[in-house]
Coordinates of C-alpha atoms and ligand atoms in Angstrom, one line a residue:
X458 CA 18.7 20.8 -16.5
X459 CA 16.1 18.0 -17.0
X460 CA 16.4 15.9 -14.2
X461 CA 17.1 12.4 -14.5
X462 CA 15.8 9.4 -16.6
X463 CA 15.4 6.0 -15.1
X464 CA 14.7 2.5 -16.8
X465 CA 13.7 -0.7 -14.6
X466 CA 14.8 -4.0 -15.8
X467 CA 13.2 -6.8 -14.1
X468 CA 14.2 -10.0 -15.2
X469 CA 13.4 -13.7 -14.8
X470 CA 11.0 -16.4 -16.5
X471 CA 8.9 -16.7 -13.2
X472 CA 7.7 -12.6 -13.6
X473 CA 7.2 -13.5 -17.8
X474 CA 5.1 -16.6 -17.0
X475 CA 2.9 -15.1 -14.2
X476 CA 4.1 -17.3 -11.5
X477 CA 5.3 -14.3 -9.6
X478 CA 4.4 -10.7 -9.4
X479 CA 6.6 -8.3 -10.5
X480 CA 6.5 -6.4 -7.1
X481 CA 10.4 -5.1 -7.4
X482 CA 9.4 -2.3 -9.9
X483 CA 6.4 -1.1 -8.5
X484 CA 9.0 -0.7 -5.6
X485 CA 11.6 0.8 -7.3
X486 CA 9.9 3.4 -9.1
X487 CA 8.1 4.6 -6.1
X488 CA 10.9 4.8 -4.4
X489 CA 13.4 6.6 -7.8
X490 CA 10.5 8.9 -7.7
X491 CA 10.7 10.0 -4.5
X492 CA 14.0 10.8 -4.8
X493 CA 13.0 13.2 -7.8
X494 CA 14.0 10.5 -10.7
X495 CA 11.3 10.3 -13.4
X496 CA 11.1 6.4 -14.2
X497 CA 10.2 6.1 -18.2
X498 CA 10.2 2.8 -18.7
X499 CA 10.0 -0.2 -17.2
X500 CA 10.5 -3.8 -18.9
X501 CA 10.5 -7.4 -18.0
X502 CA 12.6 -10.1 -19.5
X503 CA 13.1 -13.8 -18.8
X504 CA 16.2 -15.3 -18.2
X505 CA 17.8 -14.7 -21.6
X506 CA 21.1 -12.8 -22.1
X507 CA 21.0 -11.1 -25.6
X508 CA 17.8 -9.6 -24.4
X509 CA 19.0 -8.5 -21.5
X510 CA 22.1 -7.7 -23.2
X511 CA 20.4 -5.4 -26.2
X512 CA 17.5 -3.8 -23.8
X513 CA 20.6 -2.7 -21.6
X514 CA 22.6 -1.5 -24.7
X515 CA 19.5 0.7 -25.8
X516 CA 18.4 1.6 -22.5
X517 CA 21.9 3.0 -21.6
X518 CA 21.2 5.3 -24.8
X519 CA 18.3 6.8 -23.2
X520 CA 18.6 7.1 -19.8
X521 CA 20.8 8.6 -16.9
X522 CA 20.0 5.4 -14.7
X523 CA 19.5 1.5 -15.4
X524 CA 18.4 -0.7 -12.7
X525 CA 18.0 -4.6 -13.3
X526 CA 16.7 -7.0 -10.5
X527 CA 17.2 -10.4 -10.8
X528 CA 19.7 -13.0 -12.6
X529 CA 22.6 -12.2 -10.1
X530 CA 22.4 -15.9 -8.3
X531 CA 24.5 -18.6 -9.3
X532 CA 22.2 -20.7 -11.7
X533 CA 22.4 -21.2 -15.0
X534 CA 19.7 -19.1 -15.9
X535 CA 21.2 -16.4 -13.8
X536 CA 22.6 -14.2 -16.6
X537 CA 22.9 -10.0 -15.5
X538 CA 26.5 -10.6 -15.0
X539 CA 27.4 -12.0 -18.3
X540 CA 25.0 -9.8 -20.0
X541 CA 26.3 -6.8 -17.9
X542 CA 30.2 -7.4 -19.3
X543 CA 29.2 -8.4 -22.7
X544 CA 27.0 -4.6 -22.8
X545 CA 30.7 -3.2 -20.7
X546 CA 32.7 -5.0 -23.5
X547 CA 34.6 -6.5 -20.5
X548 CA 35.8 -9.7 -19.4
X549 CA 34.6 -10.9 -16.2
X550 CA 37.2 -11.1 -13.3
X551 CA 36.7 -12.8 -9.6
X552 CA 36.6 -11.0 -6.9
X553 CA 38.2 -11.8 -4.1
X554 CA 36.3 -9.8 -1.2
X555 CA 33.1 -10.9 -2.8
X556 CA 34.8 -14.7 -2.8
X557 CA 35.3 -14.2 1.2
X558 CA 32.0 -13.1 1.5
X559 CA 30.2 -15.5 0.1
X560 CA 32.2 -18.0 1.9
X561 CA 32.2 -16.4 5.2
X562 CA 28.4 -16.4 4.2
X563 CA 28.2 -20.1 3.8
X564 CA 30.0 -20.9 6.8
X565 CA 27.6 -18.9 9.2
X566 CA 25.0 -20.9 7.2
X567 CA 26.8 -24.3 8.4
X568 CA 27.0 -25.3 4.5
X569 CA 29.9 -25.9 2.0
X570 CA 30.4 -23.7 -0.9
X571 CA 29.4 -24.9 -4.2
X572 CA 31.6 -24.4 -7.2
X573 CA 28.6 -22.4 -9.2
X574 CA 28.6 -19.9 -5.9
X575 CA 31.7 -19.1 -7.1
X576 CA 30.5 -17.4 -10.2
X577 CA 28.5 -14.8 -7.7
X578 CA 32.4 -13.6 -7.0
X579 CA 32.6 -12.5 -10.9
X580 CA 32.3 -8.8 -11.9
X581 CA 33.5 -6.5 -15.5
X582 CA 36.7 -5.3 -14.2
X583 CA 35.3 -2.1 -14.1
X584 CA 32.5 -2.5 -12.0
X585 CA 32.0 -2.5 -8.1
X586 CA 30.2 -4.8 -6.2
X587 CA 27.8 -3.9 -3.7
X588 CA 27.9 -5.7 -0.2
X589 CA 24.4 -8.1 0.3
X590 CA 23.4 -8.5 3.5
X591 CA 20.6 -10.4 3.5
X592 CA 21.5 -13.5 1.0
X593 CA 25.1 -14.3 -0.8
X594 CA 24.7 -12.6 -4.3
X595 CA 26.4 -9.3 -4.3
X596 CA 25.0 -6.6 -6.4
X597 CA 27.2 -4.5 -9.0
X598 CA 27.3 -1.0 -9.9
X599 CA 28.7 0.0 -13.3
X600 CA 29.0 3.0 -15.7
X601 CA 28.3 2.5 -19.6
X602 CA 31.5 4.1 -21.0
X603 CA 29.8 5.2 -24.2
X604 CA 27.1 7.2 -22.8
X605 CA 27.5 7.6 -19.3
X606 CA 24.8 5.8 -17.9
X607 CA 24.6 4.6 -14.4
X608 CA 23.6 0.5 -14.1
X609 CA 22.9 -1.1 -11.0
X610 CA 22.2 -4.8 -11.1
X611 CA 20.4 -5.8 -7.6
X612 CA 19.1 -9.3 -6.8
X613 CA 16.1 -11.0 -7.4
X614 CA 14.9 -11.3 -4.2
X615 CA 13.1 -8.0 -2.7
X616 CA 14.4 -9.2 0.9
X617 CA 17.8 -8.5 -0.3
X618 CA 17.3 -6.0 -3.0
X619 CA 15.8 -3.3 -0.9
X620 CA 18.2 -3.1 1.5
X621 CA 21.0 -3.2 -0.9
X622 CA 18.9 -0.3 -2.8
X623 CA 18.5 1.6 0.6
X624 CA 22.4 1.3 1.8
X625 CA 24.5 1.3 -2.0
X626 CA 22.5 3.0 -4.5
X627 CA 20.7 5.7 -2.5
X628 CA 23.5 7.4 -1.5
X629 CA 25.3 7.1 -5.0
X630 CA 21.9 8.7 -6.2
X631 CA 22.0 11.5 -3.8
X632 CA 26.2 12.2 -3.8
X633 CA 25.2 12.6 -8.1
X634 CA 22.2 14.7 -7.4
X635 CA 24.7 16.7 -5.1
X636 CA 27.2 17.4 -7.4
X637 CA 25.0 18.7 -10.2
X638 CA 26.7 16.2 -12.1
X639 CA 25.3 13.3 -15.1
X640 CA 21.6 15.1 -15.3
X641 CA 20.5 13.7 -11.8
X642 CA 20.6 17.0 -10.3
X643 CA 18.3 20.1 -9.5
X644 CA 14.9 18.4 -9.5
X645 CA 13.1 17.1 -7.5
X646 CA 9.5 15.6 -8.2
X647 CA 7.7 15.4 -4.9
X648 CA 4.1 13.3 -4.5
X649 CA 1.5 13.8 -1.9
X650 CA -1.7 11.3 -1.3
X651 CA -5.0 13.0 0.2
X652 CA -7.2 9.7 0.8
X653 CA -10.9 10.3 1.2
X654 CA -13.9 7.9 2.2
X655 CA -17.6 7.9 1.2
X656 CA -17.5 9.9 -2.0
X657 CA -17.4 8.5 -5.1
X658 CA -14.2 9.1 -7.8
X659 CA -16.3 10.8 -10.3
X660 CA -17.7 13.2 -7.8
X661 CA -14.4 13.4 -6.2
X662 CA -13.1 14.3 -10.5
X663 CA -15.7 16.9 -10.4
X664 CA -15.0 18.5 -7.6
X665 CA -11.5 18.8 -8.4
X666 CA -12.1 20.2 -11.7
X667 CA -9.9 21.8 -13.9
X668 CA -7.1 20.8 -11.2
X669 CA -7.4 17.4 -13.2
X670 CA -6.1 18.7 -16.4
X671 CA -3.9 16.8 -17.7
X672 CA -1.5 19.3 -19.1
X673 CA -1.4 21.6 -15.5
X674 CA 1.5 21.3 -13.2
X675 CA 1.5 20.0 -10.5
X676 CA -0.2 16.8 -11.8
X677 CA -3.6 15.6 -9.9
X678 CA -5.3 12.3 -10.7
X679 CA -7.5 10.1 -8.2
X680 CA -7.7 6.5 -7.3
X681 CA -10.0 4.5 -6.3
X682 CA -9.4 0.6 -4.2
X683 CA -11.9 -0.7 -1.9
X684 CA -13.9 2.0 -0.5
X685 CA -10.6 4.6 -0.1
X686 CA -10.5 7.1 -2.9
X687 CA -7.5 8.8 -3.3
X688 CA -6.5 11.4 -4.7
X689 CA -2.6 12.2 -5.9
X690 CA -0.7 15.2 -6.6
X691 CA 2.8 14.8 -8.4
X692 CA 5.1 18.1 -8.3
X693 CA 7.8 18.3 -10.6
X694 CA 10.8 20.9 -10.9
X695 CA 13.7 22.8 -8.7
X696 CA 12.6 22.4 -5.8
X697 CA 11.7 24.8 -4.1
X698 CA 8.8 25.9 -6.8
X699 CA 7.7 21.9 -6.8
X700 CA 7.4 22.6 -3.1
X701 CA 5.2 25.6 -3.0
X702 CA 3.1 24.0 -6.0
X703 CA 2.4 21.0 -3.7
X704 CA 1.9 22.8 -0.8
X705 CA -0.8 25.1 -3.0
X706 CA -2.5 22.2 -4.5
X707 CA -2.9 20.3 -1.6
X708 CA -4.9 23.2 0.0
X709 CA -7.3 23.2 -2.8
X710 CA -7.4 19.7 -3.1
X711 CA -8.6 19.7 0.6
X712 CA -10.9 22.6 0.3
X713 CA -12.6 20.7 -2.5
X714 CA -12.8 16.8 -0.9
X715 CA -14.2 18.9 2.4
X716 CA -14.8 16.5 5.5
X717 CA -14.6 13.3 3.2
X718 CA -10.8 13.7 3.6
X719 CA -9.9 11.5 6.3
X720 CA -5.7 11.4 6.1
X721 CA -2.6 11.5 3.4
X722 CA 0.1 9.2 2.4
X723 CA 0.6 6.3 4.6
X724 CA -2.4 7.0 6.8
X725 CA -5.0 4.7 6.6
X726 CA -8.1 5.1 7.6
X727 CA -8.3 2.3 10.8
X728 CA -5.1 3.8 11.9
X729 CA -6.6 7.4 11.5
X730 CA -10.2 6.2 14.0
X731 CA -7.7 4.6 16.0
X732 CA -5.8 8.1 16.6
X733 CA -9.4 9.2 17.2
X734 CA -10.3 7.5 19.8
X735 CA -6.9 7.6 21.6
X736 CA -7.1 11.6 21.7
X737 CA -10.4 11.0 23.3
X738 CA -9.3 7.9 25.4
X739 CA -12.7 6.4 24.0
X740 CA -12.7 2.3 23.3
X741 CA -14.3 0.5 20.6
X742 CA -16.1 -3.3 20.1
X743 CA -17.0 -4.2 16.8
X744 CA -19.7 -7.0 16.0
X745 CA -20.2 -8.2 12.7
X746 CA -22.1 -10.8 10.2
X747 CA -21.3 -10.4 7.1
X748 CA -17.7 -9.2 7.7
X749 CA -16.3 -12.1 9.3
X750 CA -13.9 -10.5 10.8
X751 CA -12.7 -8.1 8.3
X752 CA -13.5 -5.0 10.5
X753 CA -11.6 -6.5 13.4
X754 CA -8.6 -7.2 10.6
X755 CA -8.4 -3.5 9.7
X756 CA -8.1 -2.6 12.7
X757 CA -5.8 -4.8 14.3
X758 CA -3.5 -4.4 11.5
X759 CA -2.7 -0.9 13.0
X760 CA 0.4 -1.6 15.6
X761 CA -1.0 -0.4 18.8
X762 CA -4.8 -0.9 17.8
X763 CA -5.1 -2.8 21.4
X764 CA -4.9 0.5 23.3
X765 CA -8.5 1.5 22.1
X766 CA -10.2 -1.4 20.2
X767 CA -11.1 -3.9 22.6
X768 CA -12.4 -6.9 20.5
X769 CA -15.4 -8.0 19.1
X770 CA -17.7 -11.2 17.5
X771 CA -18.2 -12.9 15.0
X772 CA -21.7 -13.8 14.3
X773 CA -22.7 -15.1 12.0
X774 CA -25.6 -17.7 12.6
X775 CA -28.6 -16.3 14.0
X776 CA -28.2 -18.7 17.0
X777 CA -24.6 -16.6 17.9
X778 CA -26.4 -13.3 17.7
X779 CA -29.0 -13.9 20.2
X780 CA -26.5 -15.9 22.3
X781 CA -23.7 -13.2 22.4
X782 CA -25.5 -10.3 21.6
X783 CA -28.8 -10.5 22.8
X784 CA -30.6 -9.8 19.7
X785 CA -34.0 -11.4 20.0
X786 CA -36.1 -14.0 18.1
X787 CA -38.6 -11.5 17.3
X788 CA -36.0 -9.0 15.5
X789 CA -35.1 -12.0 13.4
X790 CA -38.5 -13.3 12.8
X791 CA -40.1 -9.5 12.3
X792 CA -37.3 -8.2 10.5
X793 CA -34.6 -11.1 9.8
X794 CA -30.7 -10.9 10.6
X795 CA -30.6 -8.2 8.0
X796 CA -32.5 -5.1 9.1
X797 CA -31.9 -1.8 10.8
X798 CA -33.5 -3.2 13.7
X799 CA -30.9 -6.1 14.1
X800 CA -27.6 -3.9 12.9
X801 CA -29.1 -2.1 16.0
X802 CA -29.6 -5.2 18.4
X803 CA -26.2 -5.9 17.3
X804 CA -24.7 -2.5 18.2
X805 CA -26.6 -2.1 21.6
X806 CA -26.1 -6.1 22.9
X807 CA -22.1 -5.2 21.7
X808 CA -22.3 -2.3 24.1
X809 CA -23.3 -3.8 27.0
X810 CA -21.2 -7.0 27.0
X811 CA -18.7 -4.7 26.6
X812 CA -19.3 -2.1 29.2
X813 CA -18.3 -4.2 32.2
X814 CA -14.9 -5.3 30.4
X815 CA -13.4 -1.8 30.4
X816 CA -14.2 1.2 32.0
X817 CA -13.0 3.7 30.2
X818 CA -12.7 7.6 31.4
X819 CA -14.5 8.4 27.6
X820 CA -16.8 6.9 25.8
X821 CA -18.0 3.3 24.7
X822 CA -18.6 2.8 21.3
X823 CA -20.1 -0.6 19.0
X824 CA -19.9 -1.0 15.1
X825 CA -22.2 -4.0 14.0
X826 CA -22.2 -4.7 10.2
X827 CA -25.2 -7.1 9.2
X828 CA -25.7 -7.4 5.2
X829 CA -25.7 -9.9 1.9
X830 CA -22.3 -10.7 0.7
X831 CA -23.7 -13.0 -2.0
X832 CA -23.5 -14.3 -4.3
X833 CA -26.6 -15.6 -3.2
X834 CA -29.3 -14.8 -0.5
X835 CA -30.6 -11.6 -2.2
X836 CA -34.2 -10.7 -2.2
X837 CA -36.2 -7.7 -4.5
X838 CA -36.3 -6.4 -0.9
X839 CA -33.1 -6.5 0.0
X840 CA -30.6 -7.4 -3.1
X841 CA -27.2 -9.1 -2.9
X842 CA -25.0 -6.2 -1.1
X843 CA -27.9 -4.9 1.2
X844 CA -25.4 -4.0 4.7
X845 CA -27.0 -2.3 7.6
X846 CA -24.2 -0.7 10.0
X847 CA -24.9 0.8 13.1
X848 CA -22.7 2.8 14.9
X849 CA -23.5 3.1 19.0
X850 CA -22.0 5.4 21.8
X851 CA -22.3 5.1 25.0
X852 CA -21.0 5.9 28.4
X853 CA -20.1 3.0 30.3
X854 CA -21.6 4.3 33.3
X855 CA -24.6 5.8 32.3
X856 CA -27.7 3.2 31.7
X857 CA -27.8 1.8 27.6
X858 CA -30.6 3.0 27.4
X859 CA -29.3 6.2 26.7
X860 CA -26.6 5.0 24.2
X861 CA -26.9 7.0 21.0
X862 CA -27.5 4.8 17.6
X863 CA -27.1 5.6 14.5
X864 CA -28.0 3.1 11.7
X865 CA -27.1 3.3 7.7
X866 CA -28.0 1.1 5.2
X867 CA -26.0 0.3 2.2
X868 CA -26.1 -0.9 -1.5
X869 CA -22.8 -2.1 -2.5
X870 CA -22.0 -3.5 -5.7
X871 CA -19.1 -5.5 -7.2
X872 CA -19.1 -9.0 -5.6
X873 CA -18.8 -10.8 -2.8
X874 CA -15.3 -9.4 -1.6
X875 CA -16.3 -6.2 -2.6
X876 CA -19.4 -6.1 -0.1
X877 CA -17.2 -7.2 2.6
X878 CA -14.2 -4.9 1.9
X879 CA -16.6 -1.7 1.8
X880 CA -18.9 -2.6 4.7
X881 CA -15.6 -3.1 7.1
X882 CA -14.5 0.1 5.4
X883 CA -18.1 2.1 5.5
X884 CA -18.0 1.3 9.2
X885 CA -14.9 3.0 10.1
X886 CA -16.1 5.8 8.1
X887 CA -18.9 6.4 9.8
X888 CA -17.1 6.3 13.2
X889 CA -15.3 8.6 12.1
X890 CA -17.9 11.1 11.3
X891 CA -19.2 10.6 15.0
X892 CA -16.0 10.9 16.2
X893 CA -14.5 13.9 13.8
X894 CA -17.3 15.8 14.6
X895 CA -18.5 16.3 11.5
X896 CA -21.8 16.8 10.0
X897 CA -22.9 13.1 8.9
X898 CA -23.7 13.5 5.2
X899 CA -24.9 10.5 3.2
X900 CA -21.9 8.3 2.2
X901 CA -21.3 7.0 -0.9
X902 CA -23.2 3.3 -1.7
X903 CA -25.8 5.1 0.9
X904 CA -29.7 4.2 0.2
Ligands
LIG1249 P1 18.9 -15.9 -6.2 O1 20.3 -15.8 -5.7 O2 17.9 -16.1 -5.2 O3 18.8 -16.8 -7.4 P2 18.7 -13.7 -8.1 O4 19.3 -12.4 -8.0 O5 19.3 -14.7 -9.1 O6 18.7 -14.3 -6.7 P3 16.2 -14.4 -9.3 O7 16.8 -15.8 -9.4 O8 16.0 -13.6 -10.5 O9 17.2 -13.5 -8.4 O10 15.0 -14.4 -8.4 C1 14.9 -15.0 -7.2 C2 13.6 -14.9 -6.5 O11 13.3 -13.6 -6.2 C3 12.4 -15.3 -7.4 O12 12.1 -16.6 -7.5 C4 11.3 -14.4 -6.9 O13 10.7 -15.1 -5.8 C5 12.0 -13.2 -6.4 N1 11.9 -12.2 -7.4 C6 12.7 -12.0 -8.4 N2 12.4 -10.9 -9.2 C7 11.3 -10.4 -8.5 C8 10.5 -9.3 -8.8 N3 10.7 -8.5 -9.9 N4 9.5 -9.0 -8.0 C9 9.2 -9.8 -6.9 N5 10.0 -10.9 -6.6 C10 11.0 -11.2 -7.4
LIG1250 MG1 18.3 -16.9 -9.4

C-alpha cells in the first residue's frame, strides 16, 4: 500500500509579498511526516479564489490529504470557504453551533458581533467544522467526492492552527491510518537527528560514506546552522522494518561521527552541558568579549539552566576586564584583549569572583571567549574572526592556582554574526569535552 500523499496550501498575500514567513508549512510537514505522511508538495497563494480554487481541484487529484492555512477570517480577502464549496460544488450553509460560538466568543471578548463574522459561521453542506479555541474562525474538514481526498482548511494564524491541527485533524489522521482505509495506512516514515559539534559537514559526508547515497533506504543527509552539524536519517515503510532500519543506521551513524556527537532530536547542545554539569553537580560562569552575551543566551534559554550556570560578564572595554576580572594592564599592553594570555586572565579572574558566590560539592568551572567579530579590527596577525576561548576548572576550595586552563584559538569565517554564533557555540563544545571525558581533539575552525 503506498502510504499517504499530502499537499500544503498556504495562502495569503502577506506570505506572496514577503512580509511574513511562511512558518505554517514548515510546521505542518514536520509534523504530517512524523505521523508517517509523505508531504509532496507544498504551494503558496495570495488571497485569490480561482487559484485557490483550481490548485485545490488538481491537488485533490493527486493526493490522499489537502491542508490549506489561511483565508478562513471574515475579510474580504478571506476566500478558503468560498473556494472550498465552489471545488465541493456546494452551496454554503450557516451554521448555527459555529454562529453561537463565535458569538459566545465575542461576548467573553466584551465586543459586539459584526455582520462579516457572521460569514466565519458558513460551511459546504457537507463539510464539518472544527472547534477554534484560540481565536473565532472555525476550521472545516471536507472530503472531495470525486476522488476521495481528505481537505482540511485551518486558519491563518499558527496560534490557532496548531492547536486545531493537534485536537481535529490528528486524530482523523490516525482513526484513517487505523482503519487501513483511503491509502493513509501501514506506513510509517520515522526521522531521527544525531547533532554533532566541531567537525565540519564535509568530513562529517565523508565519514558517513556510502550511507549518504541517495538511492539507499533509510535516507541520511547532514545539515549544517551555526556551528551544530546535523545529521538526519529518514526511515520509510511498515513499520516495524522502518524501525529496525533506523535503529541500524543510527548505530552506524554514531560509530562514524565518534565523540563529536553530542545529542539527537531536540537536544541541544547548552541543554546537553547543562545535563553535564547537573550529573556532576558542577557550576559554571561564563565571561565573554566578543560574545556579548550570546554564551549566557544559549544557555539561559535551557528551562532550568539556573540550577548549574551561575552568571557571568560582559566585558567588553578593556577597562571592564581589569575591573571585573582582574586581567592586567600588562596582558593588554604585552599581548592585547585578544590573546591566549587574556582568554586566560579572563577564565581564571571569572573563577575566582565566582568561587566565593557558590560553593558547590563539584567543581568550578569559567568559559571566557575574547576574539574579532569584525567587520573591522583585524590584523595580518590576528584577522577578523581571531577567538581565543579558554575553558578553566577549578575546585572552589582548593587555591586557583591549581585551576586547570585550557586555551583554543579560533579562525572563524562568515561575518560578524557568524563569529559570535560559533564562538558561544565553540565554547560549550569544548566544555563539553572536559566534561564528557573525552579525548580533546582539535575542533573544527581550530588553528
Ligand atoms: P484571521 O481570522 O486572523 O484573518 P485567517 O484564517 O483568515 O485568520 P489569514 O488572514 O490568512 O488567516 O492570516 C492571519 C495572520 O496569520 C497573518 O497575518 C499572519 O500573521 C498569520 N499567518 C497566516 N498564514 C501564515 C503562515 N503560513 N505562516 C505564518 N503565519 C501565518
Ligand atoms: Mg484573514
Amino acid at each position: 500500500v503506498p502510504h499517504a500523499r499530502a499537499a500544503i496550501i498556504s495562502t495569503g498575500d502577506e506570505l506572496l509579498l514577503g512580509q511574513t514567513l511562511n512558518t505554517n508549512s514548515r510546521w505542518l510537514a514536520d509534523r504530517l511526516t512524523s505521523l508517517g505522511i509523505s508531504v509532496t508538495e507544498h504551494l503558496t497563494l495570495g488571497d485569490d479564489q480561482e487559484a485557490l480554487a483550481s490548485a485545490l481541484q488538481r491537488l485533490c487529484r493527486s493526493s490522499q490529504l489537502v491542508i490549506i492555512t489561511g483565508g478562513l477570517g471574515p475579510t474580504e480577502d478571506d476566500l478558503t470557504r468560498p473556494a472550498l464549496a465552489n471545488v465541493l460544488d456546494e452551496e454554503l450553509i450557516e451554521d448555527p453551533v459555529a454562529l453561537a460560538h463565535i458569538e459566545a466568543w465575542m461576548k467573553s471578548a466584551g465586543r459586539p458581533m459584526l455582520p462579516a463574522q457572521r460569514t466565519q459561521a458558513l460551511r459546504p453542506p457537507s463539510a464539518h467544522m472544527l472547534p477554534n479555541s484560540a481565536g473565532t474562525a472555525p476550521g472545516l474538514a471536507a472530503r472531495h467526492k470525486a476522488t476521495g481526498c481528505h481537505i482540511f482548511c485551518l486558519p491563518g494564524p499558527p496560534n490557532e492552527m496548531q492547536p486545531m491541527f493537534e485536537t481535529s485533524v490528528v486524530p482523523k489522521l490516525r482513526a484513517l491510518a487505523d482503519s487501513g482505509k483511503d491509502g493513509v495506512s501501514g506506513h510509517v516514515i520515522l526521522t531521527r537527528a544525531i547533532h554533532t559539534v566541531g567537525i565540519a559537514e564535509a568530513d562529517l559526508a565523508a565519514r558517513l560514506g556510502p550511507l549518504m547515497h541517495r538511492r539507499t533506504s533509510p535516507l541520511v543527509g547532514t545539515t549544517a546552522s551555526r556551528g551544530i552539524v546535523s545529521c538526519r536519517i529518514r526511515a520509510e515503510g511498515p513499520a516495524d522494518i522502518a524501525r529496525r532500519q533506523l535503529a541500524e543506521t543510527e548505530a552506524q551513524v554514531r560509530a562514524a561521527a565518534g565523540d563529536f556527537v553530542f545529542g539527537q532530536d531536540q537536544d541541544s547542545l547548552a541543554g546537553v552541558v547543562l545535563e553535564l554539569l547537573k550529573q556532576r553537580n558542577d557550576r559554571l560562569v561564563v565571561a565573554e568579549s566578543c560574545t556579548g552575551g550570546g554564551l549566557a543566551a544559549l544557555l539561559t534559554e535551557v528551562p532550568g539552566a539556573s540550577a548549574v550556570f551561575l552568571g557571568g560578564w560582559i566585558t567588553y572595554a578593556n577597562e571592564m576586564k581589569m575591573h571585573e576580572l582582574a586581567v592586567t594592564r600588562e596582558i593588554l599592553d604585552r599581548h592585547g584583549a585578544v590573546s591566549t594570555q587574556c582568554a586566560q586572565a579572563m577564565a581564571q579572574g571569572a573563577l575566582r569572583a565566582a568561587r566565593d558566590v557558590a560553593r558547590p560539592p563539584g567543581q568550578l568551572h569559567a568559559l571566557a571567549v575574547t576574539g574579532i567579530a569584525g567587520p573591522d579590527g583585524g590584523s595580518d596577525a590576528k584577522p577578523v574572526g581571531t577567538v581565543f576561548i579558554a575553558r578553566a576548572t577549578a575546585d572552589p576550595g582548593a587555591p586557583m592556582e591549581s585551576a586547570e586552563i585550557e586555551v583554543r584559538r579560533f579562525l572563524f569565517r562568515g561575518g560578524r554574526e557568524a563569529v559570535r554564533e560559533r564562538s558561544a557555540r565553540m565554547a560549550l563544545a569544548m566544555l563539553r569535552l572536559k566534561l564528557a571525558g573525552l579525548r580533546t581533539e582539535r575542533l573544527l575552525w581550530e588553528i
